[in-house]
Coordinates of C-alpha atoms and ligand atoms in Angstrom, one line a residue:
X205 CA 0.0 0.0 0.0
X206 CA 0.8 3.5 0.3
X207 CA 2.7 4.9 2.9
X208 CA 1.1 3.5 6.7
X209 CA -0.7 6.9 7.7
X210 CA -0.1 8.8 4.7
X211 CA -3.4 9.8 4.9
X212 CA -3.0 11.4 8.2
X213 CA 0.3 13.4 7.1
X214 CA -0.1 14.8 4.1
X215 CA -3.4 17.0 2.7
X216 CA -5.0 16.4 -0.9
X217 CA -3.3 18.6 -3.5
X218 CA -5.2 20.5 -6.1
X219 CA -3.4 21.2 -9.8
X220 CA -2.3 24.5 -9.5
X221 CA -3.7 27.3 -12.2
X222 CA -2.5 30.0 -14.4
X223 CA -4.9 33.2 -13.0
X224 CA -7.8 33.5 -14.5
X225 CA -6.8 37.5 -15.7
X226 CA -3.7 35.7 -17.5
X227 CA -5.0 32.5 -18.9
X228 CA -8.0 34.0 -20.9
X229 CA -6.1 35.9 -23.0
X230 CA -5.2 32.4 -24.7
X231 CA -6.7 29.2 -25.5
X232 CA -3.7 27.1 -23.9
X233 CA -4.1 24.7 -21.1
X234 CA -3.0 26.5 -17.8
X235 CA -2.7 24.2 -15.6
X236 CA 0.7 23.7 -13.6
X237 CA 2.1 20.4 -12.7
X238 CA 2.3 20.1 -9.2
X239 CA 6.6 19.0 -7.7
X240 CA 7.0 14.8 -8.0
X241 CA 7.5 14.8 -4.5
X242 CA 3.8 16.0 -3.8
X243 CA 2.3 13.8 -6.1
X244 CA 4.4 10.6 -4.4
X245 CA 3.1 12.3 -1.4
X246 CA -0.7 11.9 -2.9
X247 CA -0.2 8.2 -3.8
X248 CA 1.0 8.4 0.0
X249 CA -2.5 9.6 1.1
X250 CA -4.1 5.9 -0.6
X251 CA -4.9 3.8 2.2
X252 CA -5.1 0.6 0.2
X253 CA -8.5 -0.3 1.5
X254 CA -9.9 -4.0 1.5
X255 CA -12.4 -2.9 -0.8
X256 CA -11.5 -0.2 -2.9
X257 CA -14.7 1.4 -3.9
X258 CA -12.6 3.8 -6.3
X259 CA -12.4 0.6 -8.7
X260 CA -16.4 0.4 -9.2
X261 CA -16.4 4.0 -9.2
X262 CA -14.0 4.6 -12.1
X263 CA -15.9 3.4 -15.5
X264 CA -12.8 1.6 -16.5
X265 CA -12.2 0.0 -13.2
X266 CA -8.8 1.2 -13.1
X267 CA -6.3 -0.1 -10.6
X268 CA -6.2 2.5 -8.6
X269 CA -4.4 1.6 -5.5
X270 CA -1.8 -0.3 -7.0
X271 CA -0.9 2.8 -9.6
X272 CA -1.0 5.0 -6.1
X273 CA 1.3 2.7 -4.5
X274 CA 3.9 2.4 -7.4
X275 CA 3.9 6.3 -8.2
X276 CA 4.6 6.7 -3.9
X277 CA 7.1 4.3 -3.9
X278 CA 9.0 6.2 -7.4
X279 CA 8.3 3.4 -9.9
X280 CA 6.8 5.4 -12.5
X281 CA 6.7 3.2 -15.3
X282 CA 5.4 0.4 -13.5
X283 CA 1.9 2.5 -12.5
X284 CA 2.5 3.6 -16.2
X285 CA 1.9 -0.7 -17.0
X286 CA -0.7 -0.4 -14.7
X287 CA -2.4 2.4 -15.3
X288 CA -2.5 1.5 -19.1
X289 CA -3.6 -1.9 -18.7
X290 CA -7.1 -0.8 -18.2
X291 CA -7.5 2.8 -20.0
X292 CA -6.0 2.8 -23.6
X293 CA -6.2 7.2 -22.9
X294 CA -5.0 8.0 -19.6
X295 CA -4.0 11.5 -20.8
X296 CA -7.6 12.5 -21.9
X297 CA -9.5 11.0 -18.4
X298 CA -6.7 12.9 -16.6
X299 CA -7.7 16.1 -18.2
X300 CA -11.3 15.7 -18.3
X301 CA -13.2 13.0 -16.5
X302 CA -15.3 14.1 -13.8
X303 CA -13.5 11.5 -11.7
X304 CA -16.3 9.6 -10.2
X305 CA -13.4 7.3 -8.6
X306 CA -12.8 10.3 -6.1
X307 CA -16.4 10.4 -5.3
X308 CA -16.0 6.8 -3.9
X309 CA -12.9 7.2 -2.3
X310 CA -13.1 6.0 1.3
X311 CA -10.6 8.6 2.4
X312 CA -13.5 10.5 0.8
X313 CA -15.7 9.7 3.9
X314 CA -14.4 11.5 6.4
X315 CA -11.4 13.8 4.4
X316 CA -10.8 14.8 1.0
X317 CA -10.0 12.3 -1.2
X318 CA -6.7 11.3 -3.0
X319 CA -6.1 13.4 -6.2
X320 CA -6.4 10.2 -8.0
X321 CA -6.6 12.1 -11.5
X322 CA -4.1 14.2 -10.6
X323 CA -2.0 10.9 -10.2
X324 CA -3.4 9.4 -13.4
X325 CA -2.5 12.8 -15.6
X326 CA 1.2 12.8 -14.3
X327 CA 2.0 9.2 -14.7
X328 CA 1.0 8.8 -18.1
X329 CA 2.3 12.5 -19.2
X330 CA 6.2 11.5 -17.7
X331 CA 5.3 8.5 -19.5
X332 CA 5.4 10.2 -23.0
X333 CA 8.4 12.6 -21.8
X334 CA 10.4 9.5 -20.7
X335 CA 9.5 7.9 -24.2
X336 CA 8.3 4.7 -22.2
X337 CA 5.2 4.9 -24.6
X338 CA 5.5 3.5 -27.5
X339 CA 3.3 1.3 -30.2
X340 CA 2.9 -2.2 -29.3
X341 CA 2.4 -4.4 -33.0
X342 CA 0.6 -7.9 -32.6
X343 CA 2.9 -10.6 -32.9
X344 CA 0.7 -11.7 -35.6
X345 CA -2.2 -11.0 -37.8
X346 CA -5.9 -12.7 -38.1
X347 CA -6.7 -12.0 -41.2
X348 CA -10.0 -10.3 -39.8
X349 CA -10.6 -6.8 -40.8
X350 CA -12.9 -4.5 -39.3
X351 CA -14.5 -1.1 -39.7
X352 CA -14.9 1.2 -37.2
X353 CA -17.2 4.2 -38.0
X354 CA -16.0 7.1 -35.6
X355 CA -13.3 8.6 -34.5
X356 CA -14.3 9.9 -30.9
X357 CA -12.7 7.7 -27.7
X358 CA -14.6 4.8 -28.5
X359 CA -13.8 4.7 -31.6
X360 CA -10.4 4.7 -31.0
X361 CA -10.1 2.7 -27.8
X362 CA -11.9 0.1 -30.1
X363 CA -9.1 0.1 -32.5
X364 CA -6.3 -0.2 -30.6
X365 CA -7.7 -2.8 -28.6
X366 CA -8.6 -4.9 -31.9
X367 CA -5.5 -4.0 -33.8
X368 CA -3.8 -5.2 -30.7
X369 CA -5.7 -8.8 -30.7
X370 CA -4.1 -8.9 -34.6
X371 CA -7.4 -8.0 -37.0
X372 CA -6.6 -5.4 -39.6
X373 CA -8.7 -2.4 -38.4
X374 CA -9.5 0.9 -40.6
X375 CA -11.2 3.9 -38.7
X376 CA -13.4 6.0 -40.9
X377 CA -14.2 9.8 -39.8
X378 CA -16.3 12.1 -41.4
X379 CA -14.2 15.1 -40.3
X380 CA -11.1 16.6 -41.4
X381 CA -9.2 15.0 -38.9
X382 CA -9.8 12.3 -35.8
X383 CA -10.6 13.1 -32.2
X384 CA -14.7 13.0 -32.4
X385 CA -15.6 15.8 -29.5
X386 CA -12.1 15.8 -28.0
X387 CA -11.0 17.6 -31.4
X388 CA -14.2 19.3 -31.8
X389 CA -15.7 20.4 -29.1
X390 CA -13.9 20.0 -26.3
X391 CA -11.8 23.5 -26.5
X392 CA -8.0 23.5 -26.3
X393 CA -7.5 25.4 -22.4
X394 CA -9.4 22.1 -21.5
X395 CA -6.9 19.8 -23.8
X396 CA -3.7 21.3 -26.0
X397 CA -4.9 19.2 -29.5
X398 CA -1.4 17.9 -29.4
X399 CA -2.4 15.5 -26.6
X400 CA -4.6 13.7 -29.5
X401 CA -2.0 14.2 -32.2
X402 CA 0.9 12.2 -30.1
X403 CA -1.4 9.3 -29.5
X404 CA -2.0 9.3 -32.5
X405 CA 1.1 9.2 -33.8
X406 CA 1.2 5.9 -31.8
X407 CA -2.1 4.1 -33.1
X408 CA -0.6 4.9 -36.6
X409 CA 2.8 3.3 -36.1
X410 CA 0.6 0.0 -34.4
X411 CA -1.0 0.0 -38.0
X412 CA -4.4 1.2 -37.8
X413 CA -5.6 3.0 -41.0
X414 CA -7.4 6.2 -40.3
X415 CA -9.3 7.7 -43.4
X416 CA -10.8 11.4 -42.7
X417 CA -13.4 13.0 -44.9
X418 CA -15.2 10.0 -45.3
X419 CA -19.1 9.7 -43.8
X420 CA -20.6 6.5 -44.2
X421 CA -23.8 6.3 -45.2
X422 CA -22.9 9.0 -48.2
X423 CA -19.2 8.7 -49.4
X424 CA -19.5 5.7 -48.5
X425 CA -22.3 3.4 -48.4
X426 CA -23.1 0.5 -45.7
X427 CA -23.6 -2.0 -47.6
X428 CA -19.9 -1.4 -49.5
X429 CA -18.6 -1.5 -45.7
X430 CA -20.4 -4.5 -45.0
X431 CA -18.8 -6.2 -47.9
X432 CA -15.4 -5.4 -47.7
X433 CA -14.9 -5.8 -43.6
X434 CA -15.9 -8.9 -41.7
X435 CA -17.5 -6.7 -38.4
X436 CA -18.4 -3.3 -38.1
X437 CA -18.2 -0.9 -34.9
X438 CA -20.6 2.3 -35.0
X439 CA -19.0 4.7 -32.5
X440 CA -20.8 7.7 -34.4
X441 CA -21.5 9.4 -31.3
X442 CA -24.6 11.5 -29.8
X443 CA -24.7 14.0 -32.2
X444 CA -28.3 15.5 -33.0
X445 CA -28.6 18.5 -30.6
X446 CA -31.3 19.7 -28.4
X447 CA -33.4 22.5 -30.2
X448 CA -34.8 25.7 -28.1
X449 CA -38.2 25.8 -30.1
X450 CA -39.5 28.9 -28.4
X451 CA -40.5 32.7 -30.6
X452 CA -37.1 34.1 -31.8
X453 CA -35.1 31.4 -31.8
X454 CA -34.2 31.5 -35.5
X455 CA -33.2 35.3 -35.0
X456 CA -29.1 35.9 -35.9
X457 CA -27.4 35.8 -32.6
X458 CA -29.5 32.6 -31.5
X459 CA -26.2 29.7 -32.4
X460 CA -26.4 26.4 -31.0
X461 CA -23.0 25.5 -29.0
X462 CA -21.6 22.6 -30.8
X463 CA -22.0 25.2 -33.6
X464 CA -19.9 27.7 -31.5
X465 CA -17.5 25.1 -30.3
X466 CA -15.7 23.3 -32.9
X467 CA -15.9 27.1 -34.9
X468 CA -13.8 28.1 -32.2
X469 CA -11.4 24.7 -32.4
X470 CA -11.3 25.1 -36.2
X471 CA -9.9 28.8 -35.7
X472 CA -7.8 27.9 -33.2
X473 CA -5.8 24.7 -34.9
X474 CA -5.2 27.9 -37.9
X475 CA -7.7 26.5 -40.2
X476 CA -10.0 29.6 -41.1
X477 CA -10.8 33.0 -39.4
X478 CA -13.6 33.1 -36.8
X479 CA -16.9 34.3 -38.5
X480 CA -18.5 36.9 -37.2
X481 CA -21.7 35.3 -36.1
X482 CA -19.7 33.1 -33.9
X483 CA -17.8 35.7 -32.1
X484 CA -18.6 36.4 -28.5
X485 CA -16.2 40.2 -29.0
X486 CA -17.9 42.7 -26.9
X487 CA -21.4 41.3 -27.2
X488 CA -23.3 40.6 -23.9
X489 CA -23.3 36.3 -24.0
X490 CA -26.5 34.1 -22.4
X491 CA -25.4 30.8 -22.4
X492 CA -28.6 28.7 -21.6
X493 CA -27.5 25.1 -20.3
X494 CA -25.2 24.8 -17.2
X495 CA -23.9 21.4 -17.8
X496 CA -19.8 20.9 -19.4
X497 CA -20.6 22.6 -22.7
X498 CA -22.2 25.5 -21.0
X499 CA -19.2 25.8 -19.1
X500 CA -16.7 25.3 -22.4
X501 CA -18.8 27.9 -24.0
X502 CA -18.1 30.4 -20.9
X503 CA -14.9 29.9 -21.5
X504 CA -14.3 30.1 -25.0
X505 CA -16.4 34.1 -24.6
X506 CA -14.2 35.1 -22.3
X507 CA -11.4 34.7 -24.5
X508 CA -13.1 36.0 -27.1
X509 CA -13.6 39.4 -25.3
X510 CA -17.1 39.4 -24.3
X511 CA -18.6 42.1 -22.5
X512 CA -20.7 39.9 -20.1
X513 CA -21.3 36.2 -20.1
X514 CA -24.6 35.0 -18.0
X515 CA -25.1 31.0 -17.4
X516 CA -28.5 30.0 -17.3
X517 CA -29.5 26.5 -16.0
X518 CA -33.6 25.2 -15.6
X519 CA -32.5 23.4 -12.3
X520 CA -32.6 24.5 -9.1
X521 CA -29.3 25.3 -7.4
X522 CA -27.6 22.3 -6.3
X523 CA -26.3 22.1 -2.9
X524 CA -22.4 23.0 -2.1
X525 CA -22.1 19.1 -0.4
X526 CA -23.5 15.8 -1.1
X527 CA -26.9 15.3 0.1
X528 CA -28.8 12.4 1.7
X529 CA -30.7 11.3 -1.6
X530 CA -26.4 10.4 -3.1
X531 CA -25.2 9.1 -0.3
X532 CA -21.2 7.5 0.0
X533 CA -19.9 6.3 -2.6
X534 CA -22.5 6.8 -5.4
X535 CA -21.7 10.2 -7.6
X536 CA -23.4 13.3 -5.7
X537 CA -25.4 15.9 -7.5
X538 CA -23.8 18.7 -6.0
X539 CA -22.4 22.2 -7.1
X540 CA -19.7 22.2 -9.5
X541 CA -18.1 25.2 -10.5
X542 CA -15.7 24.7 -13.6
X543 CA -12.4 26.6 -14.5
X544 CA -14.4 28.7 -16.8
X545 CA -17.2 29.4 -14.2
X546 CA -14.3 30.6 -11.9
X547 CA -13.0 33.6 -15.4
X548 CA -16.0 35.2 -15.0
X549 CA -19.6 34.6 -15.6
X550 CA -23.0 35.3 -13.5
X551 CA -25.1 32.1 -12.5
X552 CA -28.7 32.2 -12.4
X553 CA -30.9 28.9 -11.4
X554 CA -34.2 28.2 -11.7
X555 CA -34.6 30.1 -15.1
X556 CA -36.4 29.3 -17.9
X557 CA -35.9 31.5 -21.3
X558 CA -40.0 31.9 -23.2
X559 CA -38.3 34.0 -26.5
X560 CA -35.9 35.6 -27.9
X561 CA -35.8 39.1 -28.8
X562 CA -34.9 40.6 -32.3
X563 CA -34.4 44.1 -33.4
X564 CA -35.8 45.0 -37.1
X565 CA -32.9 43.9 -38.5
X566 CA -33.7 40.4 -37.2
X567 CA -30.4 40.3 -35.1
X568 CA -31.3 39.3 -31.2
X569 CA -31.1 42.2 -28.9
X570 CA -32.6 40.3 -25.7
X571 CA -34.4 37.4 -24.4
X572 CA -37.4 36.8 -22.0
X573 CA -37.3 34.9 -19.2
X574 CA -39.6 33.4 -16.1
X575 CA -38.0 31.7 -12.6
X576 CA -39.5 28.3 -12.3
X577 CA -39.9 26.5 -9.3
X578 CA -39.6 22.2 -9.4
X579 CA -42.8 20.8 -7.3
X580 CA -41.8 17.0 -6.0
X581 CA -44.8 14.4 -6.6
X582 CA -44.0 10.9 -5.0
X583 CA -43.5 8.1 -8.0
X584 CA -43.6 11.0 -10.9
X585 CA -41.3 13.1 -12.4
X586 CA -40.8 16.8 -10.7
X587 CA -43.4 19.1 -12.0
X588 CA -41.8 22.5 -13.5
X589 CA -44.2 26.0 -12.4
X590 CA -43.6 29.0 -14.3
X591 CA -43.9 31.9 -12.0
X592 CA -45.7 34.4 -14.7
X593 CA -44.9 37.8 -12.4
X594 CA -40.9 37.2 -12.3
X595 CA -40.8 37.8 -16.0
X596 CA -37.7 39.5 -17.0
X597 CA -36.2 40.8 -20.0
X598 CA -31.9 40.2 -20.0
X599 CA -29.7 42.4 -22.9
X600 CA -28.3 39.5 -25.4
X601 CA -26.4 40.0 -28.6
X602 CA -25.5 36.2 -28.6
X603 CA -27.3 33.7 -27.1
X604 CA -25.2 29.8 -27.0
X605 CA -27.9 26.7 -26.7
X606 CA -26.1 24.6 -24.7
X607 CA -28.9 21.7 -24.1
X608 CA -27.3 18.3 -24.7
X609 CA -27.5 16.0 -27.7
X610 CA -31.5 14.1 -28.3
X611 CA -29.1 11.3 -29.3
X612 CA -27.8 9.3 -32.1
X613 CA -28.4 10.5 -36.1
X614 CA -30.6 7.7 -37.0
X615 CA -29.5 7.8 -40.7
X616 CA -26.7 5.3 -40.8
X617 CA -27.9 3.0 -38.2
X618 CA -31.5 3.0 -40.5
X619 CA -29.1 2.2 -43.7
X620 CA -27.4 -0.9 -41.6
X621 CA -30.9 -2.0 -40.0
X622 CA -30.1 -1.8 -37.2
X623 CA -33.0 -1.8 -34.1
X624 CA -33.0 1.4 -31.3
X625 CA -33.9 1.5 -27.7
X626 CA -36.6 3.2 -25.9
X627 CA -34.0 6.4 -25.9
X628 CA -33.5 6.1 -29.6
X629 CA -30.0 4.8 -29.4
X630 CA -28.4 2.1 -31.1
X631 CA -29.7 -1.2 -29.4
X632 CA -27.0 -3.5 -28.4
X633 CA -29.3 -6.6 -28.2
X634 CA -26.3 -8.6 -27.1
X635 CA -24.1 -6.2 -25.3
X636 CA -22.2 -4.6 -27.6
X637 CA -24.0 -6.3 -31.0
X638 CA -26.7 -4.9 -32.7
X639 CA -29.4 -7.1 -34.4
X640 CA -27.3 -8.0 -37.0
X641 CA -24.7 -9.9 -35.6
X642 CA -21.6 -8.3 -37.6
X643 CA -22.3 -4.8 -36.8
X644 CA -22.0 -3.4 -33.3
X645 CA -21.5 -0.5 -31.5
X646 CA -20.0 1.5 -28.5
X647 CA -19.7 5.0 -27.2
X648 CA -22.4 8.1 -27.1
X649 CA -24.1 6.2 -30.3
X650 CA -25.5 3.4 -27.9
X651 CA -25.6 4.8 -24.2
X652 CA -26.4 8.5 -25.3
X653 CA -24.7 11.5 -24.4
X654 CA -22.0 10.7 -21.9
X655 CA -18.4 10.7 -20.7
X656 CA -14.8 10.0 -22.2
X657 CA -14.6 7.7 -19.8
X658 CA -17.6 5.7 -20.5
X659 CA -16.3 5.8 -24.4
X660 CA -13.1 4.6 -23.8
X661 CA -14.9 2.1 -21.8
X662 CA -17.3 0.9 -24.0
X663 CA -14.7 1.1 -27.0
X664 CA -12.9 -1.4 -24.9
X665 CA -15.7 -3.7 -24.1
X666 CA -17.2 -3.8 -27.5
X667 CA -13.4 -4.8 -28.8
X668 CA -13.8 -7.4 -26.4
X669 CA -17.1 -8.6 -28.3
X670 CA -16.2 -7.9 -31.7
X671 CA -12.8 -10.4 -31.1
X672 CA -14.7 -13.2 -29.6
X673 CA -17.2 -12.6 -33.0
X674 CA -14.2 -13.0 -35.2
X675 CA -12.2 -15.9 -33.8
X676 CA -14.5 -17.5 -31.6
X677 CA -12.8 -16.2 -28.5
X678 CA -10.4 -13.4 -26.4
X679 CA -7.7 -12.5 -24.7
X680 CA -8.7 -8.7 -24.7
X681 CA -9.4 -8.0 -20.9
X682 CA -13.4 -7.0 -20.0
X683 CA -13.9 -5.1 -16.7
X684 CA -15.9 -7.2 -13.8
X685 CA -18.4 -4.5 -12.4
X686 CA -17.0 -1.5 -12.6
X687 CA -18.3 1.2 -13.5
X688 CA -21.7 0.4 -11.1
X689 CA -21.1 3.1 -9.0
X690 CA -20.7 5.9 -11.6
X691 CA -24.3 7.1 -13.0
X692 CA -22.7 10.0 -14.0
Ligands
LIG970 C1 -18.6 20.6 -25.6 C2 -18.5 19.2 -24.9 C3 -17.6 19.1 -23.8 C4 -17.5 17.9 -23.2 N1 -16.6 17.9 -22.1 C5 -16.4 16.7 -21.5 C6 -15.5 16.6 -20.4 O1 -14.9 17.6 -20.0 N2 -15.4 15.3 -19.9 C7 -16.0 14.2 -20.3 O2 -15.8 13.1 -19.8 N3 -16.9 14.3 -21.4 C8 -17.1 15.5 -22.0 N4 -18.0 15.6 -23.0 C9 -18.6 14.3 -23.5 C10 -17.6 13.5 -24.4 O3 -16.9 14.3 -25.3 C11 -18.4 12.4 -25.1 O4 -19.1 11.6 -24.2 C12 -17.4 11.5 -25.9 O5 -16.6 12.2 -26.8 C13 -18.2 10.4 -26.7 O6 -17.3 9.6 -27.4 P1 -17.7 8.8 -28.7 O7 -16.5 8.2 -29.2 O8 -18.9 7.9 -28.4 O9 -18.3 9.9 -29.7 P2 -17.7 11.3 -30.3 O10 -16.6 11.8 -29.6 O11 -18.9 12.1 -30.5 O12 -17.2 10.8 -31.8 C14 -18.0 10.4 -32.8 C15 -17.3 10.6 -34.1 O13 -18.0 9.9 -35.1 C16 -18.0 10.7 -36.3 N5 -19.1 10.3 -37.2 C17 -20.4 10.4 -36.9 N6 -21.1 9.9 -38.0 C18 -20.2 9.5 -38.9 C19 -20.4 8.9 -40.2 N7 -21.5 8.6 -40.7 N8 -19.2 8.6 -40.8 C20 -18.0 8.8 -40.3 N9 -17.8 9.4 -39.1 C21 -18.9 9.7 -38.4 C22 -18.1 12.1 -35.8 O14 -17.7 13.1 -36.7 C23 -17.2 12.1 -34.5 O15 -15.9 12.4 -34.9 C24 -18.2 16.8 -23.7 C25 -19.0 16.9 -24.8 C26 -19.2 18.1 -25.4 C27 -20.1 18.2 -26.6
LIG971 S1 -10.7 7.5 -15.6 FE1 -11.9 9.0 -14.3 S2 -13.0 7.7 -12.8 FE2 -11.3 6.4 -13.7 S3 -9.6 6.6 -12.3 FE3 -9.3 8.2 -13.9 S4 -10.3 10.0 -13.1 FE4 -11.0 8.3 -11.9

């Protein structure tokens, strides 16, 4: 284990930041990597515990206690071996999972709990500086070649995991390049693109083939894909977004944020010049949706200059700890206030916005709003009340719709055949396979909107399936139950 009493010595460690004044005025990551001595110090803090709820609490079930106790101990590359024997992507969950392990930390009980992805971004980042990454080949090939459709974490984990077990694997994306939302959408203060670029730099020299530009279903049509490969993996992601169907909301200023976002990525990475319907410069910003692309969208209008930036979330204000209904170790609904929440924005719960407001030019110049209030009825759903006399009208010269994805485009899965759930998601009727036993899929397309982490694992898991498809059996590890504890 750690060190005996670590716990009791030493106090969790936060990644210290870049201020806030400073770090807008780029789109660099501005974080600052904490002395090796502190982190050894943070594995120190792992108390090793009989029954390490941080495993069922991590989506990946990663071996967290045993990467703890290496990284305490100095052995680096060995909680490198461990680290990466469950998560393919160690440097994107260390950036940007929510880290539902810490949640179920048992240190977590009664102190704060160990910086566990604090750990998990610093061992696999020395692991890249020390060059102790590199591509592992097969030792041989199957024969078996398979399609992926999707270049997002699933996608990817999925690839490496299957080019690993020695089938021939070709990842189509219908982008200019690969990353899925971690290239376009996730901004670059949150991940440096780079990060992608030297992994993949690492899938490429293992042999998978990566073709961009390519959307199947119209360059390329399923039944040619179906012909050539001998199993298919959708990991097409969540991608239809959430609509705002209220008076105004086809005025100019009213943009949807996975619009806004991978505009912003695309100007960033040097490809065009922002347009000026997606700039936030000196125009008063309501972004309406306080979940992680709410937050990226604060962000990304601070750096563009904007005069004022308001969040606006239906929901009620959480509460600052965990409450009785989320108890230990499940995830708690509680208050979370993000990087970019802490640059500069004004929070209002409780909100709902009735229409936008356009000037004669048809350019928004405001929007309408009512406070709500959430009524609790035993065995239904929470009833929303408008309260009609708080009506209020707010100043808006861009407004970012920041309301999740509905789910999967239905399109491709309809040209395959393939059967959805109640949710309209790809059905996996046997895990990871779809109704026609070839074709599966993984990621955002089959559980809805979600988590890296949950990509990466279900990229893994449906590599798992699609092996035993092709040769009747595998050696590509499955998780046990982890992940039970993490409904985030
Ligand atoms: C703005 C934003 C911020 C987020 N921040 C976080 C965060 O901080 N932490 C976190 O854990 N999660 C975050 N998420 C969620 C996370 O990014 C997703 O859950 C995850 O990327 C899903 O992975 P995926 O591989 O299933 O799909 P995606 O990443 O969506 O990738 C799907 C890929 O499939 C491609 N594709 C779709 N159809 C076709 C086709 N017909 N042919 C070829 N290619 C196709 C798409 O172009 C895309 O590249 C965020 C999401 C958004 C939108
Ligand atoms: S991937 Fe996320 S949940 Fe799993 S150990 Fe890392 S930070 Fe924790």
């Amino acid at each position: 284990m750690g060190k005996l009493k670590g716990f009791m010595e030493y106090d969790r460690i936060k990644e210290a930041a870049i201020d806030p004044k400073e770090r807008i005025q780029n789109y660099k990551e501005f974080t600052v990597a904490p002395d090796t001595e502190k982190l050894q110090e943070q594995g120190a803090r792992c108390m090793d515990c009989g029954v390490p709820f941080c495993h069922s609490g991590c989506p990946l079930g990663n071996l967290i206690p045993d990467f703890n106790d290496a990284v305490y101990k100095g052995e680096w590359e060995r909680a490198l071996g461990i680290l990466h024997a469950t998560n393919n992507f160690p440097e994107f969950t260390g950036r940007l999972c929510p880290a539902p392990c810490e949640e179920a930390c048992v240190l977590g009980i009664v102190n704060p709990p160990v910086s566990i992805e604090l750990i998990e971004k610093y061992i696999v980042e020395r692991g890249f500086t020390e060059g102790w990454i590199k591509p592992q080949l097969p030792a041989q090939r199957t024969g078996k070649k398979v399609a992926i459709i999707g270049s997002g974490p699933a996608g990817l984990a999925a690839a490496q995991q299957l080019n690993r077990a020695g089938h021939t694997v070709t990842v189509y994306e219908r982008s200019n390049k690969i990353g899925g939302l971690l290239r376009y959408g996730i901004p670059d203060f949150k991940m440096e693109k780079n990060v992608i670029d030297r992994r993949l730099e690492i899938l490429e020299a293992e042999g998978i083939q990566f073709e961009c530009n390519v959307e199947v279903g119209t360059t390329l049509t399923a039944t040619a894909l179906e012909a050539e490969f001998d199993a298919v993996l959708l990991a097409t992601g969540a991608t239809i977004k959430r609509p705002l169907p209220i008076p105004g909301a086809d005025l100019e200023g009213v943009v949807q944020a996975m619009d806004f976002l991978p505009h912003n990525n695309e100007v960033v990475d040097g490809q065009h010049e922002r347009a000026a319907h997606y700039n936030a410069k000196d125009r008063n910003v309501i972004v309406i949706g306080g979940g992680d692309t709410g937050s990226d969208c604060i962000g990304t209008s601070n750096r563009h200059g904007a005069r004022s930036v308001t969040n606006f979330e239906i929901l009620p204000k959480p509460s600052e700890a965990r409450t009785e209904d989320h108890p230990w170790p499940y995830w708690p609904f509680k208050l979370k206030t993000s990087s970019s929440h802490e640059e500069g924005s004004h929070r209002e719960w409780s909100i709902l916005t009735k229409e936008f407001v356009g000037d004669k030019n048809g350019k928004l110049v405001g929007l309408k709003t009512v406070e709500v209030k959430w009524k609790k009825v035993p065995g239904e759903r929470p009833q929303l009340i408008e309260k009609p006399e708080s009506l209020k009208e707010w100043p808006c010269e861009l407004a970012l719709l920041a309301l999740g994805f509905t789910g999967p485009d239905k399109s491709l899965p309809e040209q395959f055949g393939l059967s959805f759930d109640e949710r309209g998601n790809v059905k996996g009727e046997q895990e990871y396979q779809t109704n026609k036993p070839h074709v599966f899929a993984a990621g955002d397309a089959r559980r809805g909107q979600s988590l890296i982490v949950w990509a990466i694992s279900e990229g893994r898991e449906a590599a798992h399936q699609i092996d035993r498809f092709l040769v009747g059996k595998s050696n590509l590890p499955q998780k046990n139950k982890a992940g039970d504890l993490a409904t985030v």
